[in-house]
Amino acid sequence: AKIEVSPANSDFSSIDGVLFNRDITEILWFPLGKTGEYVLPGTITSIGENAFYGTSITGLEIPSSVISISRGAFAGSSLTEISFPDNITNISEGMFQGCAALTVVRLGKGTEYIGNYAFDGTSLKDLYVAAEIPPFAAEKAFVNSSSYITESCTLHVPAGCETVYRRHSKWGSFA
């Protein structure tokens, strides 16, 4: 339910039972026993690899100070919905893999890349992309088990950008 770090530890910190690096600029591990929604501290600039892996967290508020989110950061978690600030450029490989309850993802204006299996194993119904230029999507970015999220998920794009998304080889496959 919580991780405690000695004040004498020169490498790690803990706030409300959550593990961070010493300067509280990177979240390293969210305890599996914590539930509900969580608000990241405003000092955070990065979310570590698998930081929320397998957690029971249902909601997360990410501050605009965050500029990087590592691979598999939310994989296997209980998230139902998530929004990214505009300065997140990379949706890394397997970021939401196995998030069976995830139905809504909102990507910011700065989104440039979506990695393989980013949404695999989700129940994604709505994907909002605020980027005016379609982000690069890896070959298997939209794979969801034996099908593709493009078959059952509604893609929402900025007004006036529908044509450029519709003509894109990967983004145009959304029904």
JSON list of C-alpha atoms in Angstrom, two decimals, residues 6-156:
[
{"chain": "A", "resi": 6, "resn": "SER", "atom": "CA", "xyz": [14.48, 6.84, 4.97]},
{"chain": "A", "resi": 7, "resn": "PRO", "atom": "CA", "xyz": [15.22, 10.61, 4.99]},
{"chain": "A", "resi": 8, "resn": "ALA", "atom": "CA", "xyz": [18.90, 9.60, 4.94]},
{"chain": "A", "resi": 9, "resn": "ASN", "atom": "CA", "xyz": [18.50, 7.90, 1.55]},
{"chain": "A", "resi": 10, "resn": "SER", "atom": "CA", "xyz": [20.39, 9.95, -1.04]},
{"chain": "A", "resi": 11, "resn": "ASP", "atom": "CA", "xyz": [18.76, 8.33, -4.10]},
{"chain": "A", "resi": 12, "resn": "PHE", "atom": "CA", "xyz": [15.03, 8.02, -3.43]},
{"chain": "A", "resi": 13, "resn": "SER", "atom": "CA", "xyz": [12.10, 9.88, -1.88]},
{"chain": "A", "resi": 14, "resn": "SER", "atom": "CA", "xyz": [8.59, 8.91, -0.89]},
{"chain": "A", "resi": 15, "resn": "ILE", "atom": "CA", "xyz": [5.49, 11.12, -0.79]},
{"chain": "A", "resi": 16, "resn": "ASP", "atom": "CA", "xyz": [2.24, 9.60, 0.43]},
{"chain": "A", "resi": 17, "resn": "GLY", "atom": "CA", "xyz": [3.76, 6.15, -0.05]},
{"chain": "A", "resi": 18, "resn": "VAL", "atom": "CA", "xyz": [4.74, 6.69, -3.71]},
{"chain": "A", "resi": 19, "resn": "LEU", "atom": "CA", "xyz": [8.38, 6.18, -4.78]},
{"chain": "A", "resi": 20, "resn": "PHE", "atom": "CA", "xyz": [10.23, 9.02, -6.54]},
{"chain": "A", "resi": 21, "resn": "ASN", "atom": "CA", "xyz": [13.82, 9.87, -7.32]},
{"chain": "A", "resi": 22, "resn": "ARG", "atom": "CA", "xyz": [15.49, 12.06, -4.65]},
{"chain": "A", "resi": 23, "resn": "ASP", "atom": "CA", "xyz": [14.63, 15.38, -6.38]},
{"chain": "A", "resi": 24, "resn": "ILE", "atom": "CA", "xyz": [10.99, 14.31, -6.98]},
{"chain": "A", "resi": 25, "resn": "THR", "atom": "CA", "xyz": [11.32, 14.86, -10.73]},
{"chain": "A", "resi": 26, "resn": "GLU", "atom": "CA", "xyz": [10.59, 11.24, -11.70]},
{"chain": "A", "resi": 27, "resn": "ILE", "atom": "CA", "xyz": [7.99, 8.82, -10.39]},
{"chain": "A", "resi": 28, "resn": "LEU", "atom": "CA", "xyz": [9.56, 5.38, -10.18]},
{"chain": "A", "resi": 29, "resn": "TRP", "atom": "CA", "xyz": [6.89, 3.14, -8.67]},
{"chain": "A", "resi": 30, "resn": "PHE", "atom": "CA", "xyz": [3.27, 3.48, -7.63]},
{"chain": "A", "resi": 31, "resn": "PRO", "atom": "CA", "xyz": [2.32, 0.95, -4.94]},
{"chain": "A", "resi": 32, "resn": "LEU", "atom": "CA", "xyz": [0.07, -1.88, -6.09]},
{"chain": "A", "resi": 33, "resn": "GLY", "atom": "CA", "xyz": [-2.08, -1.52, -2.97]},
{"chain": "A", "resi": 34, "resn": "LYS", "atom": "CA", "xyz": [-3.09, 2.11, -3.63]},
{"chain": "A", "resi": 35, "resn": "THR", "atom": "CA", "xyz": [-6.41, 2.63, -5.39]},
{"chain": "A", "resi": 36, "resn": "GLY", "atom": "CA", "xyz": [-8.56, 5.38, -6.86]},
{"chain": "A", "resi": 37, "resn": "GLU", "atom": "CA", "xyz": [-7.31, 8.54, -8.52]},
{"chain": "A", "resi": 38, "resn": "TYR", "atom": "CA", "xyz": [-3.91, 10.17, -8.10]},
{"chain": "A", "resi": 39, "resn": "VAL", "atom": "CA", "xyz": [-2.47, 13.61, -8.82]},
{"chain": "A", "resi": 40, "resn": "LEU", "atom": "CA", "xyz": [1.24, 13.70, -9.65]},
{"chain": "A", "resi": 41, "resn": "PRO", "atom": "CA", "xyz": [3.28, 16.43, -7.93]},
{"chain": "A", "resi": 42, "resn": "GLY", "atom": "CA", "xyz": [3.99, 19.51, -10.08]},
{"chain": "A", "resi": 43, "resn": "THR", "atom": "CA", "xyz": [7.75, 18.87, -9.84]},
{"chain": "A", "resi": 44, "resn": "ILE", "atom": "CA", "xyz": [7.55, 15.67, -11.92]},
{"chain": "A", "resi": 45, "resn": "THR", "atom": "CA", "xyz": [9.14, 15.83, -15.39]},
{"chain": "A", "resi": 46, "resn": "SER", "atom": "CA", "xyz": [9.14, 12.11, -16.19]},
{"chain": "A", "resi": 47, "resn": "ILE", "atom": "CA", "xyz": [7.22, 8.92, -15.50]},
{"chain": "A", "resi": 48, "resn": "GLY", "atom": "CA", "xyz": [9.50, 5.89, -15.24]},
{"chain": "A", "resi": 49, "resn": "GLU", "atom": "CA", "xyz": [9.27, 2.61, -17.10]},
{"chain": "A", "resi": 50, "resn": "ASN", "atom": "CA", "xyz": [6.39, 0.48, -15.73]},
{"chain": "A", "resi": 51, "resn": "ALA", "atom": "CA", "xyz": [5.80, 3.06, -12.96]},
{"chain": "A", "resi": 52, "resn": "PHE", "atom": "CA", "xyz": [2.08, 2.24, -12.74]},
{"chain": "A", "resi": 53, "resn": "TYR", "atom": "CA", "xyz": [2.31, -1.35, -14.04]},
{"chain": "A", "resi": 54, "resn": "GLY", "atom": "CA", "xyz": [-0.49, -3.54, -12.70]},
{"chain": "A", "resi": 55, "resn": "THR", "atom": "CA", "xyz": [-1.82, -0.91, -10.30]},
{"chain": "A", "resi": 56, "resn": "SER", "atom": "CA", "xyz": [-5.45, -0.43, -9.28]},
{"chain": "A", "resi": 57, "resn": "ILE", "atom": "CA", "xyz": [-5.34, 3.28, -10.10]},
{"chain": "A", "resi": 58, "resn": "THR", "atom": "CA", "xyz": [-8.44, 4.40, -12.04]},
{"chain": "A", "resi": 59, "resn": "GLY", "atom": "CA", "xyz": [-7.51, 8.00, -12.80]},
{"chain": "A", "resi": 60, "resn": "LEU", "atom": "CA", "xyz": [-4.34, 10.07, -12.99]},
{"chain": "A", "resi": 61, "resn": "GLU", "atom": "CA", "xyz": [-3.74, 13.78, -13.31]},
{"chain": "A", "resi": 62, "resn": "ILE", "atom": "CA", "xyz": [-0.49, 14.48, -15.16]},
{"chain": "A", "resi": 63, "resn": "PRO", "atom": "CA", "xyz": [0.94, 17.99, -14.70]},
{"chain": "A", "resi": 64, "resn": "SER", "atom": "CA", "xyz": [2.19, 20.00, -17.68]},
{"chain": "A", "resi": 65, "resn": "SER", "atom": "CA", "xyz": [5.72, 19.74, -16.24]},
{"chain": "A", "resi": 66, "resn": "VAL", "atom": "CA", "xyz": [5.91, 16.11, -17.47]},
{"chain": "A", "resi": 67, "resn": "ILE", "atom": "CA", "xyz": [7.88, 15.87, -20.72]},
{"chain": "A", "resi": 68, "resn": "SER", "atom": "CA", "xyz": [8.58, 12.13, -20.94]},
{"chain": "A", "resi": 69, "resn": "ILE", "atom": "CA", "xyz": [6.75, 8.92, -20.18]},
{"chain": "A", "resi": 70, "resn": "SER", "atom": "CA", "xyz": [8.70, 5.69, -20.41]},
{"chain": "A", "resi": 71, "resn": "ARG", "atom": "CA", "xyz": [7.75, 2.39, -21.96]},
{"chain": "A", "resi": 72, "resn": "GLY", "atom": "CA", "xyz": [4.87, 0.45, -20.43]},
{"chain": "A", "resi": 73, "resn": "ALA", "atom": "CA", "xyz": [4.29, 3.17, -17.82]},
{"chain": "A", "resi": 74, "resn": "PHE", "atom": "CA", "xyz": [0.60, 2.31, -17.36]},
{"chain": "A", "resi": 75, "resn": "ALA", "atom": "CA", "xyz": [0.50, -1.28, -18.67]},
{"chain": "A", "resi": 76, "resn": "GLY", "atom": "CA", "xyz": [-1.87, -3.60, -16.87]},
{"chain": "A", "resi": 77, "resn": "SER", "atom": "CA", "xyz": [-3.32, -0.84, -14.72]},
{"chain": "A", "resi": 78, "resn": "SER", "atom": "CA", "xyz": [-7.00, -0.19, -13.97]},
{"chain": "A", "resi": 79, "resn": "LEU", "atom": "CA", "xyz": [-7.08, 3.23, -15.65]},
{"chain": "A", "resi": 80, "resn": "THR", "atom": "CA", "xyz": [-10.43, 4.03, -17.26]},
{"chain": "A", "resi": 81, "resn": "GLU", "atom": "CA", "xyz": [-9.54, 7.38, -18.82]},
{"chain": "A", "resi": 82, "resn": "ILE", "atom": "CA", "xyz": [-6.39, 9.49, -19.19]},
{"chain": "A", "resi": 83, "resn": "SER", "atom": "CA", "xyz": [-5.38, 12.87, -20.66]},
{"chain": "A", "resi": 84, "resn": "PHE", "atom": "CA", "xyz": [-1.88, 13.95, -21.62]},
{"chain": "A", "resi": 85, "resn": "PRO", "atom": "CA", "xyz": [-0.55, 17.50, -21.56]},
{"chain": "A", "resi": 86, "resn": "ASP", "atom": "CA", "xyz": [0.39, 19.08, -24.89]},
{"chain": "A", "resi": 87, "resn": "ASN", "atom": "CA", "xyz": [4.15, 18.71, -24.35]},
{"chain": "A", "resi": 88, "resn": "ILE", "atom": "CA", "xyz": [4.15, 14.87, -24.35]},
{"chain": "A", "resi": 89, "resn": "THR", "atom": "CA", "xyz": [5.51, 13.87, -27.77]},
{"chain": "A", "resi": 90, "resn": "ASN", "atom": "CA", "xyz": [6.01, 10.11, -27.43]},
{"chain": "A", "resi": 91, "resn": "ILE", "atom": "CA", "xyz": [3.39, 7.46, -26.66]},
{"chain": "A", "resi": 92, "resn": "SER", "atom": "CA", "xyz": [5.83, 4.65, -26.12]},
{"chain": "A", "resi": 93, "resn": "GLU", "atom": "CA", "xyz": [5.60, 0.96, -26.90]},
{"chain": "A", "resi": 94, "resn": "GLY", "atom": "CA", "xyz": [3.07, -0.89, -24.77]},
{"chain": "A", "resi": 95, "resn": "MET", "atom": "CA", "xyz": [2.17, 2.22, -22.78]},
{"chain": "A", "resi": 96, "resn": "PHE", "atom": "CA", "xyz": [-1.40, 1.01, -22.09]},
{"chain": "A", "resi": 97, "resn": "GLN", "atom": "CA", "xyz": [-0.99, -2.66, -22.93]},
{"chain": "A", "resi": 98, "resn": "GLY", "atom": "CA", "xyz": [-3.38, -4.78, -20.89]},
{"chain": "A", "resi": 99, "resn": "CYS", "atom": "CA", "xyz": [-5.40, -1.84, -19.49]},
{"chain": "A", "resi": 100, "resn": "ALA", "atom": "CA", "xyz": [-8.70, -3.68, -19.95]},
{"chain": "A", "resi": 101, "resn": "ALA", "atom": "CA", "xyz": [-10.83, -0.91, -18.38]},
{"chain": "A", "resi": 102, "resn": "LEU", "atom": "CA", "xyz": [-9.31, 1.92, -20.45]},
{"chain": "A", "resi": 103, "resn": "THR", "atom": "CA", "xyz": [-11.99, 3.47, -22.67]},
{"chain": "A", "resi": 104, "resn": "VAL", "atom": "CA", "xyz": [-10.86, 7.07, -23.29]},
{"chain": "A", "resi": 105, "resn": "VAL", "atom": "CA", "xyz": [-7.41, 8.48, -24.13]},
{"chain": "A", "resi": 106, "resn": "ARG", "atom": "CA", "xyz": [-6.73, 12.16, -24.85]},
{"chain": "A", "resi": 107, "resn": "LEU", "atom": "CA", "xyz": [-3.41, 12.95, -26.53]},
{"chain": "A", "resi": 108, "resn": "GLY", "atom": "CA", "xyz": [-2.09, 16.52, -26.56]},
{"chain": "A", "resi": 109, "resn": "LYS", "atom": "CA", "xyz": [-1.10, 18.82, -29.41]},
{"chain": "A", "resi": 110, "resn": "GLY", "atom": "CA", "xyz": [2.55, 17.82, -29.24]},
{"chain": "A", "resi": 111, "resn": "THR", "atom": "CA", "xyz": [2.01, 14.10, -29.90]},
{"chain": "A", "resi": 112, "resn": "GLU", "atom": "CA", "xyz": [4.46, 12.99, -32.61]},
{"chain": "A", "resi": 113, "resn": "TYR", "atom": "CA", "xyz": [4.84, 9.22, -32.16]},
{"chain": "A", "resi": 114, "resn": "ILE", "atom": "CA", "xyz": [2.77, 6.20, -31.11]},
{"chain": "A", "resi": 115, "resn": "GLY", "atom": "CA", "xyz": [4.68, 2.98, -30.49]},
{"chain": "A", "resi": 116, "resn": "ASN", "atom": "CA", "xyz": [3.79, -0.64, -31.16]},
{"chain": "A", "resi": 117, "resn": "TYR", "atom": "CA", "xyz": [1.08, -2.21, -29.00]},
{"chain": "A", "resi": 118, "resn": "ALA", "atom": "CA", "xyz": [0.39, 1.10, -27.25]},
{"chain": "A", "resi": 119, "resn": "PHE", "atom": "CA", "xyz": [-3.32, 0.23, -26.89]},
{"chain": "A", "resi": 120, "resn": "ASP", "atom": "CA", "xyz": [-3.19, -3.58, -27.01]},
{"chain": "A", "resi": 121, "resn": "GLY", "atom": "CA", "xyz": [-5.60, -5.21, -24.58]},
{"chain": "A", "resi": 122, "resn": "THR", "atom": "CA", "xyz": [-7.65, -2.06, -23.94]},
{"chain": "A", "resi": 123, "resn": "SER", "atom": "CA", "xyz": [-11.38, -1.41, -24.34]},
{"chain": "A", "resi": 124, "resn": "LEU", "atom": "CA", "xyz": [-10.69, 1.90, -26.07]},
{"chain": "A", "resi": 125, "resn": "LYS", "atom": "CA", "xyz": [-13.86, 3.55, -27.35]},
{"chain": "A", "resi": 126, "resn": "ASP", "atom": "CA", "xyz": [-12.65, 7.14, -27.87]},
{"chain": "A", "resi": 127, "resn": "LEU", "atom": "CA", "xyz": [-9.19, 8.36, -28.90]},
{"chain": "A", "resi": 128, "resn": "TYR", "atom": "CA", "xyz": [-8.80, 12.15, -28.94]},
{"chain": "A", "resi": 129, "resn": "VAL", "atom": "CA", "xyz": [-5.74, 13.46, -30.78]},
{"chain": "A", "resi": 130, "resn": "ALA", "atom": "CA", "xyz": [-5.16, 17.22, -30.52]},
{"chain": "A", "resi": 131, "resn": "ALA", "atom": "CA", "xyz": [-2.18, 17.20, -32.95]},
{"chain": "A", "resi": 132, "resn": "GLU", "atom": "CA", "xyz": [-3.00, 18.92, -36.23]},
{"chain": "A", "resi": 133, "resn": "ILE", "atom": "CA", "xyz": [-0.51, 16.73, -38.09]},
{"chain": "A", "resi": 134, "resn": "PRO", "atom": "CA", "xyz": [-1.13, 12.99, -37.71]},
{"chain": "A", "resi": 135, "resn": "PRO", "atom": "CA", "xyz": [1.53, 11.51, -35.40]},
{"chain": "A", "resi": 136, "resn": "PHE", "atom": "CA", "xyz": [3.77, 8.77, -36.75]},
{"chain": "A", "resi": 137, "resn": "ALA", "atom": "CA", "xyz": [2.21, 5.44, -35.80]},
{"chain": "A", "resi": 138, "resn": "ALA", "atom": "CA", "xyz": [4.45, 2.38, -35.62]},
{"chain": "A", "resi": 139, "resn": "GLU", "atom": "CA", "xyz": [3.46, -0.68, -37.67]},
{"chain": "A", "resi": 140, "resn": "LYS", "atom": "CA", "xyz": [1.53, -2.29, -34.81]},
{"chain": "A", "resi": 141, "resn": "ALA", "atom": "CA", "xyz": [0.51, 0.85, -32.91]},
{"chain": "A", "resi": 142, "resn": "PHE", "atom": "CA", "xyz": [-3.20, 0.10, -33.22]},
{"chain": "A", "resi": 143, "resn": "VAL", "atom": "CA", "xyz": [-3.07, -3.67, -32.68]},
{"chain": "A", "resi": 144, "resn": "ASN", "atom": "CA", "xyz": [-5.53, -4.90, -30.06]},
{"chain": "A", "resi": 145, "resn": "SER", "atom": "CA", "xyz": [-5.19, -8.63, -29.42]},
{"chain": "A", "resi": 146, "resn": "SER", "atom": "CA", "xyz": [-6.35, -10.26, -32.67]},
{"chain": "A", "resi": 147, "resn": "SER", "atom": "CA", "xyz": [-7.87, -7.11, -34.20]},
{"chain": "A", "resi": 148, "resn": "TYR", "atom": "CA", "xyz": [-7.18, -3.37, -34.35]},
{"chain": "A", "resi": 149, "resn": "ILE", "atom": "CA", "xyz": [-8.59, -0.54, -32.23]},
{"chain": "A", "resi": 150, "resn": "THR", "atom": "CA", "xyz": [-9.38, 1.19, -35.52]},
{"chain": "A", "resi": 151, "resn": "GLU", "atom": "CA", "xyz": [-12.39, -1.13, -35.92]},
{"chain": "A", "resi": 152, "resn": "SER", "atom": "CA", "xyz": [-14.23, -0.22, -32.71]},
{"chain": "A", "resi": 153, "resn": "CYS", "atom": "CA", "xyz": [-12.73, 3.06, -31.50]},
{"chain": "A", "resi": 154, "resn": "THR", "atom": "CA", "xyz": [-13.88, 6.54, -32.52]},
{"chain": "A", "resi": 155, "resn": "LEU", "atom": "CA", "xyz": [-11.05, 8.88, -33.49]},
{"chain": "A", "resi": 156, "resn": "HIS", "atom": "CA", "xyz": [-11.54, 12.56, -32.60]}
]
